[in-house]
PDB file of C-alpha atoms in Angstrom:
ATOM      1  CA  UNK A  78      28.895  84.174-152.829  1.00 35.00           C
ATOM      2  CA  UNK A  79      29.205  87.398-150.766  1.00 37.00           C
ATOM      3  CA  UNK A  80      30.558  87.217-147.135  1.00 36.00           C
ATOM      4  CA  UNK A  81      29.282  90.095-145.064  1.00 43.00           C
ATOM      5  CA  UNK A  82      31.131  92.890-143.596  1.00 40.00           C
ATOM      6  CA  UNK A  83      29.510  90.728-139.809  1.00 43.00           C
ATOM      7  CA  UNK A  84      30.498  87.355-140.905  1.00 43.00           C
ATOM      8  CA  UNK A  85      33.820  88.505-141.972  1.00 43.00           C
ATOM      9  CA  UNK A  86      34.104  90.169-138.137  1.00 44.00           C
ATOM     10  CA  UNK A  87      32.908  86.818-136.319  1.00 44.00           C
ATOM     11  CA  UNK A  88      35.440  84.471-138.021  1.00 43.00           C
ATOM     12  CA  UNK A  89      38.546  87.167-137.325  1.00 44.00           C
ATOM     13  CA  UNK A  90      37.387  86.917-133.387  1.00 46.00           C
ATOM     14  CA  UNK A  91      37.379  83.570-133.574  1.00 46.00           C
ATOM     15  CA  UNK A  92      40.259  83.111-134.922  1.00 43.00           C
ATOM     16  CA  UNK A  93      41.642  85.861-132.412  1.00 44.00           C
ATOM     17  CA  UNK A  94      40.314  84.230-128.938  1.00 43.00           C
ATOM     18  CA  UNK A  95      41.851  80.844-130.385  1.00 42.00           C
ATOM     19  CA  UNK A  96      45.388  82.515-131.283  1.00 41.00           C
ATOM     20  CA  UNK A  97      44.651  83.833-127.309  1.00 41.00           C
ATOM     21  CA  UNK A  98      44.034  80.229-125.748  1.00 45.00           C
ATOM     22  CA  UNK A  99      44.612  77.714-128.129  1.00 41.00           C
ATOM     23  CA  UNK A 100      44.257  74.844-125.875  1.00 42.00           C
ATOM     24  CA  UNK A 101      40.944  76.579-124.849  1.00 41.00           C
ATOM     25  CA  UNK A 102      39.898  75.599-128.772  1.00 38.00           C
ATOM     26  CA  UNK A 103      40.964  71.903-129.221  1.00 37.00           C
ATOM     27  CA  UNK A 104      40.202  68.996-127.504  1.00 38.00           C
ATOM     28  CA  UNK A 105      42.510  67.430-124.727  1.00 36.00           C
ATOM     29  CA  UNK A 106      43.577  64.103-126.399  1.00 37.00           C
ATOM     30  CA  UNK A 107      44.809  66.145-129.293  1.00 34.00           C
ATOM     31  CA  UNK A 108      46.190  69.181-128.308  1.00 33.00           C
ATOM     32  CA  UNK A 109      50.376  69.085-128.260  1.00 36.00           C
ATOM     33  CA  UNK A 110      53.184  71.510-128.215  1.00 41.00           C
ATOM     34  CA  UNK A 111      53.598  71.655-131.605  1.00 41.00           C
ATOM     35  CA  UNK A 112      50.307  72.358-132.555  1.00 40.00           C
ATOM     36  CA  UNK A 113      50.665  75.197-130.045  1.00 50.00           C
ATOM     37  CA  UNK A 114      51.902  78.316-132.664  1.00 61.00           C
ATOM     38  CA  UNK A 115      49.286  77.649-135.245  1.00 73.00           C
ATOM     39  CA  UNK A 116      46.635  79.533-134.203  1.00 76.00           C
ATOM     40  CA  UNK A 117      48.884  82.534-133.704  1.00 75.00           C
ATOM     41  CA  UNK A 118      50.638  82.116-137.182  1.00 82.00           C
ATOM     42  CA  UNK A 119      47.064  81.918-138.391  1.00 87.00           C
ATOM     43  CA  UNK A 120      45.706  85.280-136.406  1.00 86.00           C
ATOM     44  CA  UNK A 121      49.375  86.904-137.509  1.00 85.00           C
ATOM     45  CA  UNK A 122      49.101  85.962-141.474  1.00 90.00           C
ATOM     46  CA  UNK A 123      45.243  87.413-141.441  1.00 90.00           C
ATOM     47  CA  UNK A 124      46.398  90.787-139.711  1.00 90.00           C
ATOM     48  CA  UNK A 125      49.624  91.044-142.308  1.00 92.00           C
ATOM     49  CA  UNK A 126      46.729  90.302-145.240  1.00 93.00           C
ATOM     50  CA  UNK A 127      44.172  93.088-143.873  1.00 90.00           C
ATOM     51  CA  UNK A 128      46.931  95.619-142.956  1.00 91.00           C
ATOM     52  CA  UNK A 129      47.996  95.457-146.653  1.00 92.00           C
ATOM     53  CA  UNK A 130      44.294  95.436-148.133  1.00 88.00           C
ATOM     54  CA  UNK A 131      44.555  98.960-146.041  1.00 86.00           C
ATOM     55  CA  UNK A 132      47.676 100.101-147.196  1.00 85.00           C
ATOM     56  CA  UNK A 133      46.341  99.236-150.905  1.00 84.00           C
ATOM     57  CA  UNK A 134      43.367 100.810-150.594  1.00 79.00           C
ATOM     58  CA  UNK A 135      44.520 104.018-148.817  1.00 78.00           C
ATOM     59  CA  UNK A 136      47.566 104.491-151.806  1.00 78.00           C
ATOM     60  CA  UNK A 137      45.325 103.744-154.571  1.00 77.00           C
ATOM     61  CA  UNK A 138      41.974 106.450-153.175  1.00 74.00           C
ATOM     62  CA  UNK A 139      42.661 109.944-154.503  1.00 69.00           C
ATOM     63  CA  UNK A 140      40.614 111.163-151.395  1.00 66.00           C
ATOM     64  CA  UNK A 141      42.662 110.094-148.364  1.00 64.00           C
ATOM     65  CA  UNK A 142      46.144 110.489-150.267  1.00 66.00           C
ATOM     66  CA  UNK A 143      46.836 113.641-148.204  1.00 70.00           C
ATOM     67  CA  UNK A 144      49.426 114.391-145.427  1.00 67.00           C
ATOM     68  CA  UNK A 145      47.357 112.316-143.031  1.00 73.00           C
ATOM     69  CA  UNK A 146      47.001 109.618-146.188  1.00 72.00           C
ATOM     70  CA  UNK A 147      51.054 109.377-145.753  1.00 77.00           C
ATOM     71  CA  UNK A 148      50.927 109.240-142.204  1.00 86.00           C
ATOM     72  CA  UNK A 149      48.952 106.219-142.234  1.00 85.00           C
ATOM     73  CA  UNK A 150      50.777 103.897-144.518  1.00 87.00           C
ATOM     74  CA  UNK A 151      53.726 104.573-142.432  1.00 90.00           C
ATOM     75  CA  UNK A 152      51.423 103.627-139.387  1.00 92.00           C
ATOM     76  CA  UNK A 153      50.256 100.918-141.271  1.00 90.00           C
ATOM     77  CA  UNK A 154      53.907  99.541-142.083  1.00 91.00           C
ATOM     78  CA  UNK A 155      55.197  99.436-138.434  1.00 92.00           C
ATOM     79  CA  UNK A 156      51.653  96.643-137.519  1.00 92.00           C
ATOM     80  CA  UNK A 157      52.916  94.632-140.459  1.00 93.00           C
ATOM     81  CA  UNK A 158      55.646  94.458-138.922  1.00 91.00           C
ATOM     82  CA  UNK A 159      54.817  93.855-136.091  1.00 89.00           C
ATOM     83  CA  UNK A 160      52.865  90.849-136.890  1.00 90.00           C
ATOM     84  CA  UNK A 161      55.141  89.617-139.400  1.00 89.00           C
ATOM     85  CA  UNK A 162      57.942  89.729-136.141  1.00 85.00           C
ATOM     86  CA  UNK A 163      54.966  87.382-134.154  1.00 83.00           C
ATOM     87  CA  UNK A 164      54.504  85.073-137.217  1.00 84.00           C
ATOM     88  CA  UNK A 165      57.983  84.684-137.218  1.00 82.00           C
ATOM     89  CA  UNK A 166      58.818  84.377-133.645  1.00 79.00           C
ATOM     90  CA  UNK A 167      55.965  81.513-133.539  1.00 75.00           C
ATOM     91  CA  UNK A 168      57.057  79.655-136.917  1.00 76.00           C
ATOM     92  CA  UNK A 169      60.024  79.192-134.761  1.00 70.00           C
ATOM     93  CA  UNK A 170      62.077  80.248-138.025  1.00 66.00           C
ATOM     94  CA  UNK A 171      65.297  80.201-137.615  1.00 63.00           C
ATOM     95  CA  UNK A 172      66.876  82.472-141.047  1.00 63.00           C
ATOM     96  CA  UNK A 173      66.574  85.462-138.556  1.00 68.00           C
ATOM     97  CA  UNK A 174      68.571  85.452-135.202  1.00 72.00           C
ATOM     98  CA  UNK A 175      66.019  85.817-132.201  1.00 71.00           C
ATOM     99  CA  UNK A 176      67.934  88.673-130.837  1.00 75.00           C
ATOM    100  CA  UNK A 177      67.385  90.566-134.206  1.00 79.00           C
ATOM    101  CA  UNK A 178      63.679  89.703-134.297  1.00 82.00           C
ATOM    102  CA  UNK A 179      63.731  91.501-130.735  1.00 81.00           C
ATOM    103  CA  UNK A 180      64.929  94.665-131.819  1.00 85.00           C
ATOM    104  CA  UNK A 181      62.598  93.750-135.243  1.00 87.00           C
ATOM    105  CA  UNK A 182      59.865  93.614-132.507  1.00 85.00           C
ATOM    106  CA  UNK A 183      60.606  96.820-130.162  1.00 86.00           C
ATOM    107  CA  UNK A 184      61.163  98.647-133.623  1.00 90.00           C
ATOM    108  CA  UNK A 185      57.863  98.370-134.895  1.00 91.00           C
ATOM    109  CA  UNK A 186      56.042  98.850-131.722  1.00 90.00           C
ATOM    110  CA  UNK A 187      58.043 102.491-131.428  1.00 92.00           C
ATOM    111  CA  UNK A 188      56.975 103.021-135.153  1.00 93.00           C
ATOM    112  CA  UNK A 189      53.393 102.506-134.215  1.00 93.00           C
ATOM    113  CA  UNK A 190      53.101 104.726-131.779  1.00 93.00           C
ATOM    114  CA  UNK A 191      55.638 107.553-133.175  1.00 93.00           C
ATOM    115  CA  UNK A 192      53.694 107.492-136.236  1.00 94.00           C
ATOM    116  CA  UNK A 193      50.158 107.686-134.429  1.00 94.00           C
ATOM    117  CA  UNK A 194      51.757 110.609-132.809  1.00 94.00           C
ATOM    118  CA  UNK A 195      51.724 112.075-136.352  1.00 94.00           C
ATOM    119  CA  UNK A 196      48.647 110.998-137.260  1.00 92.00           C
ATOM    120  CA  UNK A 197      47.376 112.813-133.474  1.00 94.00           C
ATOM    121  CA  UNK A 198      49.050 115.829-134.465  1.00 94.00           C
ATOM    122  CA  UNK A 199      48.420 115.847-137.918  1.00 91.00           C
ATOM    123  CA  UNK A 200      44.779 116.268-136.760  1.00 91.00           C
ATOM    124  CA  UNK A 201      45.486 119.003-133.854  1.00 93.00           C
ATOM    125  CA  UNK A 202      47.461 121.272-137.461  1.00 91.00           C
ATOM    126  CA  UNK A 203      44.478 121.310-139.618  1.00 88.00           C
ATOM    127  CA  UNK A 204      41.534 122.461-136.823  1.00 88.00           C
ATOM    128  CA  UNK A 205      44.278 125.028-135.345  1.00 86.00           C
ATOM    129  CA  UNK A 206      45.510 126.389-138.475  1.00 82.00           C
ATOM    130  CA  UNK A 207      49.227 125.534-137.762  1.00 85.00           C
ATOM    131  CA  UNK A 208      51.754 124.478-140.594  1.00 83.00           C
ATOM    132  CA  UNK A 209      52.076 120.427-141.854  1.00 85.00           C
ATOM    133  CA  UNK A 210      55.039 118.955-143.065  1.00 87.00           C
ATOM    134  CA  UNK A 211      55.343 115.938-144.621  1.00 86.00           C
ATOM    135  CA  UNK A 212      59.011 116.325-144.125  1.00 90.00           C
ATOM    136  CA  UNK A 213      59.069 116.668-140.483  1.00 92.00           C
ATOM    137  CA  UNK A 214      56.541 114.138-140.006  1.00 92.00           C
ATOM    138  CA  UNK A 215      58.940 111.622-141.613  1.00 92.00           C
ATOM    139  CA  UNK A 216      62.075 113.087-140.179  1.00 94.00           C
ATOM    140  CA  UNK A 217      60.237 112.507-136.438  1.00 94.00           C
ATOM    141  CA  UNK A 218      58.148 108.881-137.188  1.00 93.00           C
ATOM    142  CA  UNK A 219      61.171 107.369-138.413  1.00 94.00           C
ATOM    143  CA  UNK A 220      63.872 109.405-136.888  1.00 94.00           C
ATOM    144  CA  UNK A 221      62.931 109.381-133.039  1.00 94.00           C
ATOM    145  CA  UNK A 222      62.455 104.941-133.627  1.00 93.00           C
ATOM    146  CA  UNK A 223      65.535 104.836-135.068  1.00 93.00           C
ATOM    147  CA  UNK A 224      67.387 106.626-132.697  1.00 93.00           C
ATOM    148  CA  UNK A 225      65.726 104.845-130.278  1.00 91.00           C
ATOM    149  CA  UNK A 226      67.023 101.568-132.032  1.00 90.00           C
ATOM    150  CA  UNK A 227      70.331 102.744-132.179  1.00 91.00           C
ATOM    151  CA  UNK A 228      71.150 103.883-128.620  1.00 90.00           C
ATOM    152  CA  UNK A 229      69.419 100.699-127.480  1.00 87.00           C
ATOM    153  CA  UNK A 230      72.129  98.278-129.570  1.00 86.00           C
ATOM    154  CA  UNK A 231      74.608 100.678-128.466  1.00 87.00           C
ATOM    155  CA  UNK A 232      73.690  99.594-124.592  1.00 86.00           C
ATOM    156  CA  UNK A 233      72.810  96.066-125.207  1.00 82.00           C
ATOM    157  CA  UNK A 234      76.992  96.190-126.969  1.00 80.00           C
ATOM    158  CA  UNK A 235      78.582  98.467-124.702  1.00 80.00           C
ATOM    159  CA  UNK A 236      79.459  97.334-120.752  1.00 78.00           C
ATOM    160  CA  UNK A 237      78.675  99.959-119.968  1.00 79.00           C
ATOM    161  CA  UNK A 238      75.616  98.856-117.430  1.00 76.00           C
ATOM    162  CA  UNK A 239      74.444  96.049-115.183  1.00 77.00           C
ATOM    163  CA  UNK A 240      72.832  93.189-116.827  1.00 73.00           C
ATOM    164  CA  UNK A 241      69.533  93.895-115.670  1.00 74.00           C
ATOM    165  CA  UNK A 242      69.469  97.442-116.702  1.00 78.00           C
ATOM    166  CA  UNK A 243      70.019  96.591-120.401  1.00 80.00           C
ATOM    167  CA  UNK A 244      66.950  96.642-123.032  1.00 80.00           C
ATOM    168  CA  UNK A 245      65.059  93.007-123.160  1.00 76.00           C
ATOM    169  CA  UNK A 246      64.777  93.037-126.634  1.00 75.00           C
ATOM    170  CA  UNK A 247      66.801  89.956-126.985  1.00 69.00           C
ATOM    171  CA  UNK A 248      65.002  88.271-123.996  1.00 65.00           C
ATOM    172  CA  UNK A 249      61.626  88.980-126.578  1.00 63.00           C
ATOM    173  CA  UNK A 250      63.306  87.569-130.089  1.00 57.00           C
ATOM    174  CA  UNK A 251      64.317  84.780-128.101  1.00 62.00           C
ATOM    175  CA  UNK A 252      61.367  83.660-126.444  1.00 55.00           C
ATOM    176  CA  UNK A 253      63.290  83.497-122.638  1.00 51.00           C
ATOM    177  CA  UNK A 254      61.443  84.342-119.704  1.00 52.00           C
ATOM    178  CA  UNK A 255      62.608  88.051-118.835  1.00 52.00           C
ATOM    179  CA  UNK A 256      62.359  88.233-115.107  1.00 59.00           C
ATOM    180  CA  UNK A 257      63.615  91.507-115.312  1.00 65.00           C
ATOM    181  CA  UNK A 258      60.996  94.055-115.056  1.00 74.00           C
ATOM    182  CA  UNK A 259      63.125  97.083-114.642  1.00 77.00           C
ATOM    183  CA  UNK A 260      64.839  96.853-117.540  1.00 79.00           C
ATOM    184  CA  UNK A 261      61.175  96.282-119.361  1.00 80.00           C
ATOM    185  CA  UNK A 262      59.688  99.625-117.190  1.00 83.00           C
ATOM    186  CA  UNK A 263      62.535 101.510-118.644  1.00 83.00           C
ATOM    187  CA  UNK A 264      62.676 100.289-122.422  1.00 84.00           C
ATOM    188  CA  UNK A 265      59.072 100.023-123.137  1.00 85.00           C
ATOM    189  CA  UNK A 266      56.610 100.842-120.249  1.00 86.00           C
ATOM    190  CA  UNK A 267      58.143 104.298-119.846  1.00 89.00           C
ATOM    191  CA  UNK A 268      58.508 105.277-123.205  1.00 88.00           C
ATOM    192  CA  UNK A 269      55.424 103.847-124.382  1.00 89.00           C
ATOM    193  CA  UNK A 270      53.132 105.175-121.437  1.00 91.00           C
ATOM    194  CA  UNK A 271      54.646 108.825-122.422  1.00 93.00           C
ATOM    195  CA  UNK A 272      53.885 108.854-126.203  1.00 92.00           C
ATOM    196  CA  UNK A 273      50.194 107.882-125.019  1.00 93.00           C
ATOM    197  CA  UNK A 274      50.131 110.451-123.126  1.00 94.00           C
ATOM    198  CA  UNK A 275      50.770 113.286-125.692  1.00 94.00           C
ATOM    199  CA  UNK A 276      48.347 111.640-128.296  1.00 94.00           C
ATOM    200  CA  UNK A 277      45.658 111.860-125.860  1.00 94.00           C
ATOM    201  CA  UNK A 278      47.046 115.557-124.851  1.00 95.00           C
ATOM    202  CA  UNK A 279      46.360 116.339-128.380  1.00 95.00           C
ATOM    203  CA  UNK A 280      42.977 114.573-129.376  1.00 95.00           C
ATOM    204  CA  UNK A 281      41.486 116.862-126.144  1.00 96.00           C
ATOM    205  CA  UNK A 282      42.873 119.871-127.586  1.00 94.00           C
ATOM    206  CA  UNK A 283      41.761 119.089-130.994  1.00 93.00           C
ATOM    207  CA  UNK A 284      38.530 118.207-129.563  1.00 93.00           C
ATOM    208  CA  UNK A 285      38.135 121.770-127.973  1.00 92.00           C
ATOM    209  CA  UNK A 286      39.798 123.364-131.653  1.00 89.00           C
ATOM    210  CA  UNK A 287      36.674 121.369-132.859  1.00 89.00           C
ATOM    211  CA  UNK A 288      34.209 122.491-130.408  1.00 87.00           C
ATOM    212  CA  UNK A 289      35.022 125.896-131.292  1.00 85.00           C
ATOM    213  CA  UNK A 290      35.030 125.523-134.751  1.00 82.00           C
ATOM    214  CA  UNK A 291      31.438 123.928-134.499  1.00 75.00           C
ATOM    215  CA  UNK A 292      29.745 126.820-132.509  1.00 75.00           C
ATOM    216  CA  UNK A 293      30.926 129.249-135.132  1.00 70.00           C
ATOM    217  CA  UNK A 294      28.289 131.186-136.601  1.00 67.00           C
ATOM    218  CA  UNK A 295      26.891 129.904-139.935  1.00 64.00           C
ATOM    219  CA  UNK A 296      28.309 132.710-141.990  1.00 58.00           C
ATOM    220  CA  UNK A 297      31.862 132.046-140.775  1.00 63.00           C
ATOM    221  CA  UNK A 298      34.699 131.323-143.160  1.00 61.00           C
ATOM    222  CA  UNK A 299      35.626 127.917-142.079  1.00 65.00           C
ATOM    223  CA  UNK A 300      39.059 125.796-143.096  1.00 64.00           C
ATOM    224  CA  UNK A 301      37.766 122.674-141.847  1.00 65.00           C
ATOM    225  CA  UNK A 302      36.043 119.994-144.096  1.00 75.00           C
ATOM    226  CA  UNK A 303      33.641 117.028-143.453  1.00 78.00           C
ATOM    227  CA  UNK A 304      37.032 114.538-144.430  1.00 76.00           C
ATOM    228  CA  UNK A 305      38.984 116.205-141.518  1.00 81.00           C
ATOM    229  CA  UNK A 306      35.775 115.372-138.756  1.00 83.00           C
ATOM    230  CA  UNK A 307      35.959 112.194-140.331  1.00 82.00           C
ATOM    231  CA  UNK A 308      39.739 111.360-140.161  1.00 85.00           C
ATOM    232  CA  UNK A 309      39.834 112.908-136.346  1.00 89.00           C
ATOM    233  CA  UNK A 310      37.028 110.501-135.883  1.00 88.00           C
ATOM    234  CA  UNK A 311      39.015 107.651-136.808  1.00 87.00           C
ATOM    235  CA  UNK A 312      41.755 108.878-135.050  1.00 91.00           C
ATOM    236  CA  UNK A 313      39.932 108.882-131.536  1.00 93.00           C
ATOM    237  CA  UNK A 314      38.597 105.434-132.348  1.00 91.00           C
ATOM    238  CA  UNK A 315      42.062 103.824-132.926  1.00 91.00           C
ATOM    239  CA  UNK A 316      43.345 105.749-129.806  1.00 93.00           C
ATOM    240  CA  UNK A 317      40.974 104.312-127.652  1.00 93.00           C
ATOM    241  CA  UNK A 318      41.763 100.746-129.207  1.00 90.00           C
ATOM    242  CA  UNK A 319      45.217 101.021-128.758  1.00 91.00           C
ATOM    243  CA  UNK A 320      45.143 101.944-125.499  1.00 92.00           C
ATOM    244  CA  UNK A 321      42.860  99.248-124.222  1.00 89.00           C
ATOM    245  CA  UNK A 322      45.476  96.862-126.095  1.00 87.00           C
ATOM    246  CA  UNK A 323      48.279  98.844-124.141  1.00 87.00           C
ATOM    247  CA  UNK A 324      46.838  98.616-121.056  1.00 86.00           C
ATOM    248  CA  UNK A 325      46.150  95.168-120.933  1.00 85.00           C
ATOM    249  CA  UNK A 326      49.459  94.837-121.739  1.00 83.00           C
ATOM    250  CA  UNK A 327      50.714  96.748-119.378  1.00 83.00           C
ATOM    251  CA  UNK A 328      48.269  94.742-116.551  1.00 82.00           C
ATOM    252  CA  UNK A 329      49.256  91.368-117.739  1.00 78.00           C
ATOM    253  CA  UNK A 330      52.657  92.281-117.088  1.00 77.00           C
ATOM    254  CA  UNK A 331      52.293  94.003-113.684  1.00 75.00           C
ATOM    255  CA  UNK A 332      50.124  91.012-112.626  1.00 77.00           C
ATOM    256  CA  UNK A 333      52.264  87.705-113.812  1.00 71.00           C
ATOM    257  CA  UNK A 334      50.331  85.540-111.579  1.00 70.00           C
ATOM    258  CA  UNK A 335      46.401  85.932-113.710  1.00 71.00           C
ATOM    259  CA  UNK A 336      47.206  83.851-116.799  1.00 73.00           C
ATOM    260  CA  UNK A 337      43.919  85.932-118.241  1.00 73.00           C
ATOM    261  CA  UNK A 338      45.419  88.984-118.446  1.00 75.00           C
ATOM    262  CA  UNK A 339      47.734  87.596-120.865  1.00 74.00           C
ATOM    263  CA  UNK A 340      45.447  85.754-123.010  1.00 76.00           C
ATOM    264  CA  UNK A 341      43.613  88.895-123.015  1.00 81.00           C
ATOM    265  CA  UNK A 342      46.479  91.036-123.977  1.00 79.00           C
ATOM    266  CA  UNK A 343      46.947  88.767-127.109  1.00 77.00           C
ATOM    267  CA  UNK A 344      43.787  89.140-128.017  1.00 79.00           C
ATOM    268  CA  UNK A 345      43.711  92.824-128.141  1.00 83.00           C
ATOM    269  CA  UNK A 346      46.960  93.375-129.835  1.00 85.00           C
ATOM    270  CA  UNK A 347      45.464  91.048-132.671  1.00 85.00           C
ATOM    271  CA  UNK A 348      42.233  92.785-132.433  1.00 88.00           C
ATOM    272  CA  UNK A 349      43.831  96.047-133.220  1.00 88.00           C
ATOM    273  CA  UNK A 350      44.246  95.206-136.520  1.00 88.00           C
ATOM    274  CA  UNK A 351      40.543  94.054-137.132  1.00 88.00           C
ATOM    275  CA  UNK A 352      39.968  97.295-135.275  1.00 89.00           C
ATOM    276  CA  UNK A 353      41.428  99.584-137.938  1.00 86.00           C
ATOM    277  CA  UNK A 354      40.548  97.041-141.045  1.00 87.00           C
ATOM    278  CA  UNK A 355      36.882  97.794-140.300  1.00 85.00           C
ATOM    279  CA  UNK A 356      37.137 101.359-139.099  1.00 82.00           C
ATOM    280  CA  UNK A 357      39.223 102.471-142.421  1.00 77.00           C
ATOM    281  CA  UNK A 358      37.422  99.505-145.397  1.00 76.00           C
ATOM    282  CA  UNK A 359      33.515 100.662-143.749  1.00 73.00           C
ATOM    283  CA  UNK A 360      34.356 104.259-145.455  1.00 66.00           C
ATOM    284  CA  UNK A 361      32.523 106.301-147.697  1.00 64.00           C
ATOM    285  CA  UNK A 362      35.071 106.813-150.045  1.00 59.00           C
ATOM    286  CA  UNK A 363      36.106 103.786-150.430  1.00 64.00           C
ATOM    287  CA  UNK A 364      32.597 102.553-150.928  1.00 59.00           C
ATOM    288  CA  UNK A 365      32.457 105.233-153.867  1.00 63.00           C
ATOM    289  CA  UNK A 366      36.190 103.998-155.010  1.00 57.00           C
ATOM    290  CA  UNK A 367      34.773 100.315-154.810  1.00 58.00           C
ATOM    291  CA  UNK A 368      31.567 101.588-156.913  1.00 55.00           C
ATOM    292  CA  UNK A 369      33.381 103.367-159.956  1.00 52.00           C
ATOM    293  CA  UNK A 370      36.042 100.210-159.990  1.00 52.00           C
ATOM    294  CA  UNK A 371      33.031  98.318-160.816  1.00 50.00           C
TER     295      UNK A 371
END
């Protein structure tokens, strides 16, 4: 049998709002702790499975195995692990020290975004006409995390600050109450809020590059190509995603006291990932992949 593209959609969000509030989804006189992490394991494993379905997909298309097709898998890599750090963290598993699953967890994050800021950019080169470079696209979405990674174990190992001014990573691999929001302003919030900033900076001025390029008259030599709308398309569509996931999380935190917030916040950062499976598997090429593989 067939499961639709819909019904496909409706059991991911249900599985989502239960990973959100999972005592919301079973009844009183059997809900206890330990059944607690299941849902989110559940929700975790499913994003893992359609973030590699993706990845597959996107290395095995001619099409979309460009610059931006590189990009992406790199994107791609830092979610899955991102959700592999949650399944983890709620399988209470304890092979990998909590403190390393923090760093595992602020990694990944900083991946996401550094590698969106490639994907932003990537998009901002081709209607502009300025030069790509696989090589400094890799040198900056891996570099700038890892540097990022490294001065952060340097300050968590050095005294060379206060407590409460040193990154929370281990606070987040460990699953203890951080109370200290500084330190979280400074190490996430900050950074995080920045990099936003400069992908949206850049989808506006690729929107104007493609404004431009639209009002051109018909018998103008153009560069552009209906895959590069498309992909800038995409691009604007997981940008707007990601930052309704960020800003929730950035809310829930700011506001401790509306339990909500929070829920909601899980929900969107799962959500992302059903986001982008649908955006990038309802594609024409890989409906016209799907139809020669047959």
């Amino acid at each position: 049998m067939r499961i639709k593209f819909k019904d496909c959609l409706l059991m991911l969000l249900m599985a989502t709002l239960v990973a959100a509030d999972p005592e919301k989804a079973v009844p009183k006189d059997v809900f206890e702790e330990d059944i607690l992490p299941y849902p989110y394991i559940l929700t975790g494993v499913c994003c893992i499975l359609m973030m590699l379905i993706v990845l597959y997909l996107h290395i095995r298309i001619p099409q979309i195995r460009s610059i931006y097709g590189w990009a992406l898998p790199s994107f791609l890599a830092g979610l899955i692990t991102l959700y592999f750090s949650f399944v983890i963290m709620n399988s209470h598993v304890t092979v990998i020290p909590c403190s390393a699953l923090g760093y595992m967890l602020g990694f990944s994050i900083i991946v996401c975004i550094c590698w969106f800021n490639v994907m932003c950019y990537d998009c901002y080169a081709v209607f502009s006409g300025r030069t790509r470079s696989l090589a400094r696209y890799c040198l900056y979405g891996w570099g700038l995390p890892g540097a990022y990674l490294t001065i952060c174990l340097a300050l968590n190992n050095l005294n060379i600050l206060e407590e409460k001014l040193k990154p929370p990573f281990t606070f987040w691999g460990c699953a203890i109450g951080n109370e200290n929001q500084t330190a979280d302003l400074l190490y996430f919030f900050l950074p995080m809020t920045l990099l936003m900033v400069v992908n949206g900076v850049l989808l506006v001025k690729t929107k104007l590059k493609v404004n431009k390029i639209v009002n051109q008259p018909e018998d103008t030599i153009r560069t552009d190509t209906k895959l590069d709308h498309e992909r800038f398309g995409l691009t604007v569509l997981i940008f707007i995603a990601m930052i309704i996931s960020f800003g929730l999380d950035m809310f829930s935190w700011a506001m401790e006291d509306y339990e909500w917030l929070y829920f909601m916040s899980n929900v969107s950062v799962y959500m992302l990932g059903v986001i982008i499976f649908f955006l990038f598997i309802c594609n024409r090429h890989v409906d016209q992949w799907c139809g020669r593989s047959h």
